[in-house]
Structure formats: structure tokens, C-alpha cells
Short mmCIF file of C-alpha atoms in Angstrom, two decimals:
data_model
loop_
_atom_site.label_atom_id
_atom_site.label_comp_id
_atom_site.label_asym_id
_atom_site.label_seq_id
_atom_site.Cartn_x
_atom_site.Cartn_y
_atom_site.Cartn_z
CA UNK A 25 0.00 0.00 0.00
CA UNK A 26 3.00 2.48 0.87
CA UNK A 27 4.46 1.40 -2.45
CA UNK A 28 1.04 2.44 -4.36
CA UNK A 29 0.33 5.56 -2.49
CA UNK A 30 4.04 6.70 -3.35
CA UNK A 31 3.43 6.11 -7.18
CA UNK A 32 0.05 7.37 -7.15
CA UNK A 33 1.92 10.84 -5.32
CA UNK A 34 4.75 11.10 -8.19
CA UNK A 35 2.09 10.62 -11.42
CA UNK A 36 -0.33 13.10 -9.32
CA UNK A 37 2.69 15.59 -9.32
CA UNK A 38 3.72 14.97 -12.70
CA UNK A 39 0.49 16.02 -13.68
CA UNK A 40 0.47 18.97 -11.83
CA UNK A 41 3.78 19.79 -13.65
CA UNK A 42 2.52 19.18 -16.75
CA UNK A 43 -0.49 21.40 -15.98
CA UNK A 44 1.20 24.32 -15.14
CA UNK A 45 4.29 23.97 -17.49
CA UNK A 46 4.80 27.15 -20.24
CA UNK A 47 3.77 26.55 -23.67
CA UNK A 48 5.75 27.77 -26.18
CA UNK A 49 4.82 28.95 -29.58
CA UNK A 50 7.21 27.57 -32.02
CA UNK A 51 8.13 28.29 -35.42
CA UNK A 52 10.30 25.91 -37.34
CA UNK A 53 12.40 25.99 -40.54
CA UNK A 54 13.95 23.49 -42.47
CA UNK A 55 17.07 23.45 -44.80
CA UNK A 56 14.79 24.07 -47.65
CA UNK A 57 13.29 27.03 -45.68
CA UNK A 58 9.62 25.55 -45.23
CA UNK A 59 7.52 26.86 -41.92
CA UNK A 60 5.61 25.19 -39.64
CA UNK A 61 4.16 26.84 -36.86
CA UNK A 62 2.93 24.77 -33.36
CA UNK A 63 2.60 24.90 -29.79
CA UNK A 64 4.00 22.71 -27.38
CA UNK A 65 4.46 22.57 -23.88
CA UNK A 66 8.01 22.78 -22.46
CA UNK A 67 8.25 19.15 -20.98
CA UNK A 68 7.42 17.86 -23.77
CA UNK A 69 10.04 20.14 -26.04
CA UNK A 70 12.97 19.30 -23.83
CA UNK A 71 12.14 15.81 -24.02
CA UNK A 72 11.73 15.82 -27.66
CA UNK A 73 15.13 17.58 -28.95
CA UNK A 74 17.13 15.81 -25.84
CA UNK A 75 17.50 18.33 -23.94
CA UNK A 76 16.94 19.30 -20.00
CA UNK A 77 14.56 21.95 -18.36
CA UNK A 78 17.28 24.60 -17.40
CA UNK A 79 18.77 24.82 -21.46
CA UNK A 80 15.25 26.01 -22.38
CA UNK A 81 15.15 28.70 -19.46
CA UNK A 82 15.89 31.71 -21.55
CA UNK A 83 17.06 35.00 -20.24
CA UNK A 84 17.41 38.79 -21.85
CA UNK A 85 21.82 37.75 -21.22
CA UNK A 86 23.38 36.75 -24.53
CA UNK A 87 24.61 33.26 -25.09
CA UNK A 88 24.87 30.54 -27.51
CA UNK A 89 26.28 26.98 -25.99
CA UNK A 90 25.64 23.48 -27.19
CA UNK A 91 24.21 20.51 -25.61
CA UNK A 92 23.46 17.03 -26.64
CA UNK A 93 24.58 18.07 -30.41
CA UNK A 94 22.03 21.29 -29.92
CA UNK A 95 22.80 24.46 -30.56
CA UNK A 96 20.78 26.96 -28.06
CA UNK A 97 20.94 30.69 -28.92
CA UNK A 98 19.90 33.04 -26.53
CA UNK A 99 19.51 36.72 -27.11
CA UNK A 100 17.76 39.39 -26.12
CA UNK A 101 13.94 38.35 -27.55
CA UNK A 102 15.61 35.72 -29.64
CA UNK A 103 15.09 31.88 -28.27
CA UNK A 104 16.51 29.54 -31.14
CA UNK A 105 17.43 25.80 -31.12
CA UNK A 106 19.52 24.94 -33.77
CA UNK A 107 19.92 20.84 -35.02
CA UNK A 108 21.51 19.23 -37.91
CA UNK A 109 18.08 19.55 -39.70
CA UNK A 110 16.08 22.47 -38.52
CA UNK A 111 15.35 25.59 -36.90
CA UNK A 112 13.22 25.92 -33.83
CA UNK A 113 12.18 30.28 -32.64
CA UNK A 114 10.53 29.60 -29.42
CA UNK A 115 8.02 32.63 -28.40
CA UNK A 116 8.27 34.44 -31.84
CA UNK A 117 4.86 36.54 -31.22
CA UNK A 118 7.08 39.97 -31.45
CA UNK A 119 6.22 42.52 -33.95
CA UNK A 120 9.75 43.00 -35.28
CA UNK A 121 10.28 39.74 -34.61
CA UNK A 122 7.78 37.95 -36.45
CA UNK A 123 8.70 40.71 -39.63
CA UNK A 124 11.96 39.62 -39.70
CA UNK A 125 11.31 35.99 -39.34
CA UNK A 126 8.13 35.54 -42.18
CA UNK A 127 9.84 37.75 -44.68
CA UNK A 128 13.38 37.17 -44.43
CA UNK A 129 15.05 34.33 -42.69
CA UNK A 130 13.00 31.19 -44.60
CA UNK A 131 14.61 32.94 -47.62
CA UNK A 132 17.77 33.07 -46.23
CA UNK A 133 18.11 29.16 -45.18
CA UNK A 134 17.00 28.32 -48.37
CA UNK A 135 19.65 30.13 -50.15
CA UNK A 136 18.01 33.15 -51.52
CA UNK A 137 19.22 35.32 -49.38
CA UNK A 138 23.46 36.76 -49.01
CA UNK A 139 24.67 34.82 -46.74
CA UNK A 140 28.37 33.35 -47.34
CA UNK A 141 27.64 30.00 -45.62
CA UNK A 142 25.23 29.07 -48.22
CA UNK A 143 27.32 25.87 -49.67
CA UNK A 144 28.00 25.01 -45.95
CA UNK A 145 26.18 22.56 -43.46
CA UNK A 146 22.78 24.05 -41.74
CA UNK A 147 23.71 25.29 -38.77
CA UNK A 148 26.53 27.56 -40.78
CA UNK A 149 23.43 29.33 -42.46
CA UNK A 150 21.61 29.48 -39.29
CA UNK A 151 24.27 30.78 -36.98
CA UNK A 152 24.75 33.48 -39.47
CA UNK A 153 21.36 34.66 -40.08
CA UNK A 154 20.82 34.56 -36.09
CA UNK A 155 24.04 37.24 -36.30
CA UNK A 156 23.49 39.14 -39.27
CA UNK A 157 20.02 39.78 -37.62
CA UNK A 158 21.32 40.96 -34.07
CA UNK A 159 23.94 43.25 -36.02
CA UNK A 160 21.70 44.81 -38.22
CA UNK A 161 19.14 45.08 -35.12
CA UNK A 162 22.54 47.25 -33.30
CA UNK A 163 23.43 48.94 -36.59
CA UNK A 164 19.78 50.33 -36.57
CA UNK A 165 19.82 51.26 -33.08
CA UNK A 166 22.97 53.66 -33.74
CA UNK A 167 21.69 54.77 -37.41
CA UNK A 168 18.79 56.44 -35.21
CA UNK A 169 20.76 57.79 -32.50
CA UNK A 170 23.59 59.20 -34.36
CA UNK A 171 21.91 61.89 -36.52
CA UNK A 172 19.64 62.93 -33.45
CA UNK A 173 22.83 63.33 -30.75
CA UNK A 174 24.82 65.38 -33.88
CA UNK A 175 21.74 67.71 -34.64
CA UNK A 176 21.57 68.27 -30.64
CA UNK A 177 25.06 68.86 -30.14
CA UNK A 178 25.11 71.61 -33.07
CA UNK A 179 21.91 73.77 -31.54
CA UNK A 180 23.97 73.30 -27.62
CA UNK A 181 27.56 74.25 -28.59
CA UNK A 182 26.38 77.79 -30.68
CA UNK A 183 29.38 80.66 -28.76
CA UNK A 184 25.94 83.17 -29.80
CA UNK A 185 23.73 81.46 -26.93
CA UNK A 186 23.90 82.94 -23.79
CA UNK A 187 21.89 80.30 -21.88
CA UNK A 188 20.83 76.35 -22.71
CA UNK A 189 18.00 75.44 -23.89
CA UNK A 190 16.93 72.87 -21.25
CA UNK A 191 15.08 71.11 -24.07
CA UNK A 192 17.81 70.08 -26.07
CA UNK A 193 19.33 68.69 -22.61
CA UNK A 194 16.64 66.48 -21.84
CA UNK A 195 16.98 65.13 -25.71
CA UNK A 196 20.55 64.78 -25.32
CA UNK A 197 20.18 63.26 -21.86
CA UNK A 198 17.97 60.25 -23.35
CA UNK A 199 19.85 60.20 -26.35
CA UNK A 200 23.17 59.73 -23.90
CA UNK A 201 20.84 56.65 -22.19
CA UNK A 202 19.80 54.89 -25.12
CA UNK A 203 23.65 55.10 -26.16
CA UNK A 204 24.91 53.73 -22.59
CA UNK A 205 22.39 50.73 -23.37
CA UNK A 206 23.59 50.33 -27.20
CA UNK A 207 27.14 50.09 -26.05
CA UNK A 208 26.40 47.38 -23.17
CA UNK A 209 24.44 45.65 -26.05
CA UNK A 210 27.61 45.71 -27.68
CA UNK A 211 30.39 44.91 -24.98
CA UNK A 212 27.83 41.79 -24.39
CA UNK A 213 27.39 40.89 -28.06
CA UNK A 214 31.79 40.82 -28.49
CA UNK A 215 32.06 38.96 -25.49
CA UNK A 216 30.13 35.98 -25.90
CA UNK A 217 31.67 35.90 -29.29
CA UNK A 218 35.58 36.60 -27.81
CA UNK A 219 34.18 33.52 -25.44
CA UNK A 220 33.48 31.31 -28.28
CA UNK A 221 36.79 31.86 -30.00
CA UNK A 222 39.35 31.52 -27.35
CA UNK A 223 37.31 27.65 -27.16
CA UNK A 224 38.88 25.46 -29.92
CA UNK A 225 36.34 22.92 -28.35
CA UNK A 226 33.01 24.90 -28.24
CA UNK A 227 33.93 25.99 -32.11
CA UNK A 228 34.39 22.28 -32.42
CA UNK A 229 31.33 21.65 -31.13
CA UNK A 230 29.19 24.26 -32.80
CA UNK A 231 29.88 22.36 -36.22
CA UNK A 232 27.33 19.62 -35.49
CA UNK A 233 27.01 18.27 -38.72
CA UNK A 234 30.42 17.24 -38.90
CA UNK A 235 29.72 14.89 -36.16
CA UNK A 236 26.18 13.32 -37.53
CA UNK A 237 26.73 13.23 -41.20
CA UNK A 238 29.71 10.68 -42.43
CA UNK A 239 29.80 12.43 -45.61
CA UNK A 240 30.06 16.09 -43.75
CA UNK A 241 33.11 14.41 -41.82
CA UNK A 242 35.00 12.95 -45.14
CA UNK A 243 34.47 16.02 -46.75
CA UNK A 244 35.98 18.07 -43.48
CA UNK A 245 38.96 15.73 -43.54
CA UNK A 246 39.71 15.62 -47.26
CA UNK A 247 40.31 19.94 -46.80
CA UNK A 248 37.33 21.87 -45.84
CA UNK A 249 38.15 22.49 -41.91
CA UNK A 250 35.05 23.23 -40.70
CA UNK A 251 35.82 24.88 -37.96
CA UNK A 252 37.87 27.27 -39.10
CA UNK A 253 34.78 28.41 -41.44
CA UNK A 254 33.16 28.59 -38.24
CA UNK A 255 35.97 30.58 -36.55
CA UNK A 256 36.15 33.09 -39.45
CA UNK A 257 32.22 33.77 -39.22
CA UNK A 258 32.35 34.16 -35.27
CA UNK A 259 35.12 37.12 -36.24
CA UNK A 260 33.49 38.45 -39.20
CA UNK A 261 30.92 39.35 -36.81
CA UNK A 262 32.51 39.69 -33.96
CA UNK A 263 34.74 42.93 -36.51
CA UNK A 264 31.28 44.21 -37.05
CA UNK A 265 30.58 44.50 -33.69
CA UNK A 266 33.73 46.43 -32.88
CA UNK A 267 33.16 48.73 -35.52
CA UNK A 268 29.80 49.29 -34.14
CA UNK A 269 31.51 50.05 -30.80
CA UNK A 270 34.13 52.35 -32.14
CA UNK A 271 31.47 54.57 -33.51
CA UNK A 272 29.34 54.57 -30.31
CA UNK A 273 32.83 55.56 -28.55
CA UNK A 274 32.85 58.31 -30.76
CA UNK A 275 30.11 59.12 -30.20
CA UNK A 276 30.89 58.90 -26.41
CA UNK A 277 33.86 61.09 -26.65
CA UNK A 278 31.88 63.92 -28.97
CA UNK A 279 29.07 64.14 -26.34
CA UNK A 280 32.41 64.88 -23.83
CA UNK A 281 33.68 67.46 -26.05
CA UNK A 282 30.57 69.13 -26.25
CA UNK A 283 30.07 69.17 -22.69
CA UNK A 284 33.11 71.22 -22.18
CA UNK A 285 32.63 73.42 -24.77
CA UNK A 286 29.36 74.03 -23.40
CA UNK A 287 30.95 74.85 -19.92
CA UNK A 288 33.55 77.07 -21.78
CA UNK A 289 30.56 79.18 -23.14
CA UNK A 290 28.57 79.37 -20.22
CA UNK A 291 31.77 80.53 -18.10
CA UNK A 292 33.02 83.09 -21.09
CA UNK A 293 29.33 84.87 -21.33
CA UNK A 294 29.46 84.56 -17.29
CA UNK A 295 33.34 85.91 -16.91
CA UNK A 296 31.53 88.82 -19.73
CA UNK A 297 28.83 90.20 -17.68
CA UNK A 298 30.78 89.72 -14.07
CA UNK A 299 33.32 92.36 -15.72
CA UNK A 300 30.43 94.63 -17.14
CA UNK A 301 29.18 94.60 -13.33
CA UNK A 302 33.12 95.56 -12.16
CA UNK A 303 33.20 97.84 -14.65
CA UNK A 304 29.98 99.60 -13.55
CA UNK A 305 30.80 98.99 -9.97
CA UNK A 306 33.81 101.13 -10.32
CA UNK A 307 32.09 103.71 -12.39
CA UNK A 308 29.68 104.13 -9.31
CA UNK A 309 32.42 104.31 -6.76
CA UNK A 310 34.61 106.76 -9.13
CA UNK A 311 31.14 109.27 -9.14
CA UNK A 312 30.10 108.79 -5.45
CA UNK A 313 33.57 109.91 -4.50
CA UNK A 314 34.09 113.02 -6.55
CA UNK A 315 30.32 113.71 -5.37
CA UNK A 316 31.04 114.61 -1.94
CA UNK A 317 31.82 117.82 -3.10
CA UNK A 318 28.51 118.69 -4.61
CA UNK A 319 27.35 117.04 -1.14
CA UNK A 320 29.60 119.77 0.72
CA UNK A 321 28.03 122.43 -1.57
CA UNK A 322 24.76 121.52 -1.07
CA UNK A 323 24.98 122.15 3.07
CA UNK A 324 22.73 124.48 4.37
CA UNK A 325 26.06 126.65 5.25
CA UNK A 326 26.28 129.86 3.98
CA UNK A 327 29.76 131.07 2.08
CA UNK A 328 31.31 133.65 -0.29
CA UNK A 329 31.29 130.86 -3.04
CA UNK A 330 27.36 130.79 -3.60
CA UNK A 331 27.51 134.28 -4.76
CA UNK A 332 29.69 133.67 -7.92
CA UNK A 333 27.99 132.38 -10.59
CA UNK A 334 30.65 130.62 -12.08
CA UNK A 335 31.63 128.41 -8.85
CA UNK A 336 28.68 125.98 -9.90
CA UNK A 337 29.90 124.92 -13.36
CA UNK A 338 33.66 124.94 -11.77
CA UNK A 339 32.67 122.29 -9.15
CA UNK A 340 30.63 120.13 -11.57
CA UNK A 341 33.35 120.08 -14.06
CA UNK A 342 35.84 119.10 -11.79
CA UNK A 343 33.67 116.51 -10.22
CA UNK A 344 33.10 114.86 -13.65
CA UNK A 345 36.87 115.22 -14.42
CA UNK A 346 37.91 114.06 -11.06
CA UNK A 347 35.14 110.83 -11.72
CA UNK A 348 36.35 110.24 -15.41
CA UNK A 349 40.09 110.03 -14.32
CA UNK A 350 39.60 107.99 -11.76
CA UNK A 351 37.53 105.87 -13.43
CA UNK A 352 40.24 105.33 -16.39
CA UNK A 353 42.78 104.45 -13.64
CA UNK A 354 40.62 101.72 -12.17
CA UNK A 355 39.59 100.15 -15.84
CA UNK A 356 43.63 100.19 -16.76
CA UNK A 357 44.36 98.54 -12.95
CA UNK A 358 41.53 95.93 -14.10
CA UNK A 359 43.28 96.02 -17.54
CA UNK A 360 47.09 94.57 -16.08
CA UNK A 361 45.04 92.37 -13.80
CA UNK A 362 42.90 90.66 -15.78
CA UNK A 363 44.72 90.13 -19.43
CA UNK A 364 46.73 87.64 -20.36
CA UNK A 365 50.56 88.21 -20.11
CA UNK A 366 52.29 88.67 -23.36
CA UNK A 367 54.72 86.35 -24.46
CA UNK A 368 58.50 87.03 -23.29
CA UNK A 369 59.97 88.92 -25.88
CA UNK A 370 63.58 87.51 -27.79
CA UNK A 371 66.12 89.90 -27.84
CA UNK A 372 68.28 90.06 -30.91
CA UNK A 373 71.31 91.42 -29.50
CA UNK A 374 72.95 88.56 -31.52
CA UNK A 375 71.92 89.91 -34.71
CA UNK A 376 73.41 93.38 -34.02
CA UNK A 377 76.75 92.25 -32.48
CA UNK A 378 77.42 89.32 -34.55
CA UNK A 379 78.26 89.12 -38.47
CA UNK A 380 76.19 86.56 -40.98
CA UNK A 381 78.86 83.70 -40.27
CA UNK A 382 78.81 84.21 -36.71
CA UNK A 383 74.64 84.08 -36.49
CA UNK A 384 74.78 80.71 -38.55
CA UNK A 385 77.55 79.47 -35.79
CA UNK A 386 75.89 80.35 -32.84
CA UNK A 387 72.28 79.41 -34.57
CA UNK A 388 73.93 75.91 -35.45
CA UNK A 389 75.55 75.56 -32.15
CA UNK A 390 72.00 76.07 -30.19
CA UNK A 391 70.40 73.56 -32.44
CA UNK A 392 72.91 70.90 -31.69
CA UNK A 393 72.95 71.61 -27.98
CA UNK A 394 68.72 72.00 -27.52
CA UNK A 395 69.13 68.30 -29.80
CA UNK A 396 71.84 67.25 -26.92
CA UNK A 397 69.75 68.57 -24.29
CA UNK A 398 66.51 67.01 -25.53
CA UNK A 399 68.10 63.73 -25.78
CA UNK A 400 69.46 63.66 -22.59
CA UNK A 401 66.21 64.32 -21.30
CA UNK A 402 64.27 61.58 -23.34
CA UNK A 403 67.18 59.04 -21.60
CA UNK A 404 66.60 59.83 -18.23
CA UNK A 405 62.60 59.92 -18.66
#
């Protein structure tokens, strides 16, 4: 009875497995590029292709390992199983997805499409339309981005602007996000490559149809080394990806640039109107302190100076004077101050005091001992 109840248990929790397993929706293509489209739970697809539970537990990391002469491709929204014979895109139901799959990768396995490992096994021509697809999905990405974070940068580094538009910094800040998330794309997409080619085994591996077809294997040992094709399509894409990357560094480094030079502006316009205040400041000062005499004159004190009618346009002129003078001294004080210092000036006492034979002596003998001197310095750096 214990025996019984314990089996009864196990198919009673099977069930309940089986119940509540995922379903996934699969679409599968064949070497001739014919689709078939099905839905099957995830037991039973394991079970099927040979596999165990965890190699169908896909996540948004990049990766592409074999198992049990299965080649499972995880990236991003892609889930692919690649055999010997077929395709398998688990969960396809994605708009761009679905685009890219019904119009151009059946074409593509069955050799209508550009792809260069056409007269090769399968899995070549799958491989590379898996890649050619996440590279053209990344080349997209930056198409967008570049023209926007260019046409941004021109309208924010303009010396005319005295402010930022705070606009054009929120674009620029997304556009800076979206870029951050391309180049992670990117450092992810080379490194599971870089992975795959320091591995002679797992490039080994990846050429399955070496391994199941006899005639695949005579023809790999009679001169086609298949995995060196293999090798040299890994780092065909794994180039594109780095020219991808140097762009988006570019990119990087531009939106840097601009930054400063945006700083540079915004302190220039700000060093402008700080010296404009000065300026006024001591205009002020230089006028308040000559007016203390029309403050004197303007006492309620009575004097023999009041009585000539020329003492008033005397005193304001030499207020004004006195305020314009002092003034000029101040700006020229601010002048010394605040310019930059001129370069030290050469003399050319040598050209005076020495004839033309002398100059091209001396002028010789400096050259060789700066050279001298400069080499001597290289050695000890």
C-alpha cells in the first residue's frame, strides 16, 4: 500500500507539472526554408530535442552553448534551437520579430538570401542569419541615434547662446541613455563571441554536422576544416561588432567634447557680464567719491562761493573730471590684472653684435645643444 500511495503521489505531481508547465509557440524551418508553426508545452520540447529543463530557461543575457549536439541561442527576444536539420524560434509573437522571421530568414536558409555560408552545413546558415540579424538590429539602433545626438550637439555648442536650452538637454540626456544601453548591447554581443573563439572545443562543437553526417566528416577531412569556417564567421561578426563600438565611442567622446565646450561658453558669457558689473561697480564708486563735493556744496552753510555764478559749473566740471580720471585708472588697474601676459619677448642682440657667419655658428651651435639637451632628457625619462 505504501508502495502504491508513493506512485500514485509522483504521477499526481507529474500532472500537476505538466499542468502548469509554459507553452511555447514555435516556429520551425527546415534546410529548404519551409515553416511550420505549433505549440507545445516545455516538458514535452525538452524531451523531444534531448534536452533538460534549465537549457530552455531563456534570459534577456546573450549566449549561444551546445548541448546534446544542440545548438541553443539566446539573445535578447531571440530563443533559437539549432539541429543538424532544422530551426526551432521559441516565443516568436514579437512585432519586429515575427517581420523579420516571415519575410526574411526562410529565404535566407533556403539560399536566396546573401549569406556566405550558403554551400555550408545548416547550422553555418543558421548561426549566421541569427548574427546578421542581431547586427543589423545594433546597426539600426545607432543609425537612429547618431543623426539625433549630432543635430543636438550643433543647436547646444552655438558661442551666440547665452543660456541652454533645457530642451535640447533632456533630448541629449535620453539620447546619452539609449547610447549607454547600445554600447552594453555591444560589450555583451563581443564577449560571448571573444568567449566562443578563445574555445577550440566549443567551435568544435558548434559544427554539429560534422559529427552526424559521415559524408560532412569525409568532406571536413579531405580539406574543408570546418571549424575554421566557423571561426572566421564568429570574427566576421565579432569585426562588425567592434566597428559598431568604435562609432558609439565616438560618439561617447563627442558628447564629452561638447560638454566642455558648453561649460567654456557658459563661463566666457558669465566671466563677460561679471566684468560689465566691475566695470559699472567702479564707475559708481569713481562718481560717489568726486560727489562729496557737490554734497559739501549743497549744506545748508552759507559762504562767499554761492555768490559767484561761475563756482557751480567749476565744481561740476571738476567733479566729472575728477570721476572720469579715476575711473580710467581703475579700468587700466583691471586692464594689467585681468589680461593675459604677453609672451617674453627675444632679444636680438645677436643679430646686431654678430656678423652673418657668426649668427649661422651660434644658430647651429643652439640647435645641436637643444638636440643634446633634448636627448638627454628623453634618456633619463
Amino acid at each position: 500500500s505504501g508502495k502504491f500511495y508513493q506512485h500514485a503521489t509522483t504521477e499526481a505531481s507529474q500532472a500537476t507539472l505538466a499542468s502548469v508547465s509554459p507553452v511555447f509557440a514555435v516556429m520551425k524551418f527546415d534546410k529548404e526554408g519551409n515553416t511550420t508553426y505549433f505549440e507545445k508545452k516545455k516538458t514535452e520540447l525538452y524531451q523531444e530535442l534531448g534536452l533538460q529543463a534549465r537549457d530552455l530557461r531563456f534570459q534577456h543575457l546573450m549566449s549561444i552553448a551546445t548541448r546534446n549536439n544542440r545548438i541553443i541561442v539566446r539573445m535578447e527576444f531571440l530563443k533559437a534551437v539549432i539541429t543538424p536539420e532544422f530551426l526551432l524560434i521559441l516565443d516568436y509573437r514579437n512585432l519586429n520579430l515575427e517581420h523579420w522571421l516571415i519575410n526574411e530568414l526562410a529565404s535566407q536558409l533556403a539560399g536566396e538570401g546573401q549569406l556566405v555560408t550558403y554551400s555550408l552545413p545548416f547550422e553555418f546558415r543558421a548561426i549566421e542569419a541569427i548574427l546578421q540579424y542581431r547586427i543589423s538590429k545594433l546597426q539600426g539602433r545607432l543609425n537612429t541615434l547618431q543623426p539625433q545626438i549630432l543635430e543636438t550637439l550643433e543647436a547646444l555648442v552655438d558661442p551666440k547662446l547665452l543660456s541652454v536650452d533645457r530642451s535640447k538637454l533632456h533630448i541629449l540626456l535620453q539620447n546619452g541613455k539609449s547610447l549607454s544601453e547600445l554600447e552594453t548591447d555591444l560589450k555583451v554581443f563581443k564577449e560571448t563571441i571573444l568567449e566562443i573563439l578563445d574555445e577550440e572545443e566549443v567551435i568544435e562543437e558548434l559544427c554539429l554536422s560534422k559529427w552526424t553526417d559521415p559524408q560532412v566528416f569525409e568532406e571536413s577531412t579531405s580539406g574543408i576544416d570546418h571549424a575554421e569556417e566557423m571561426e572566421l564567421l564568429l570574427e566576421n561578426y565579432y569585426r562588425q561588432a567592434e566597428d559598431l563600438a568604435n562609432e558609439a565611442r565616438e560618439l561617447r567622446v563627442l558628447i564629452d567634447d561638447s560638454e566642455s565646450i558648453i561649460f567654456i561658453n557658459l563661463d566666457s558669457h558669465r566671466n563677460v557680464m561679471m566684468r560689465l558689473n566691475l566695470q559699472l561697480t567702479m564707475g559708481t564708486f569713481s562718481l560717489s567719491l568726486f560727489g562729496l563735493i557737490g554734497v559739501a556744496f549743497g549744506m545748508n552753510l552759507e559762504s562767499s562761493l554761492e555768490e559767484d555764478p561761475r563756482i557751480f559749473w567749476l565744481v561740476t566740471g571738476i567733479m566729472f573730471l575728477g570721476s572720469g580720471l579715476i575711473w580710467r585708472r581703475l579700468l587700466s588697474f583691471l586692464g594689467r590684472h585681468l589680461e593675459p601676459p604677453l609672451p617674453p619677448h627675444v632679444p636680438a642682440v645677436l643679430k646686431k653684435t654678430q656678423p652673418a657667419a657668426g649668427r649661422v655658428e651660434i644658430k647651429n651651435n643652439l640647435k645641436a645643444e637643444t638636440f643634446g639637451l633634448s636627448r638627454s632628457t628623453l634618456t633619463n625619462q
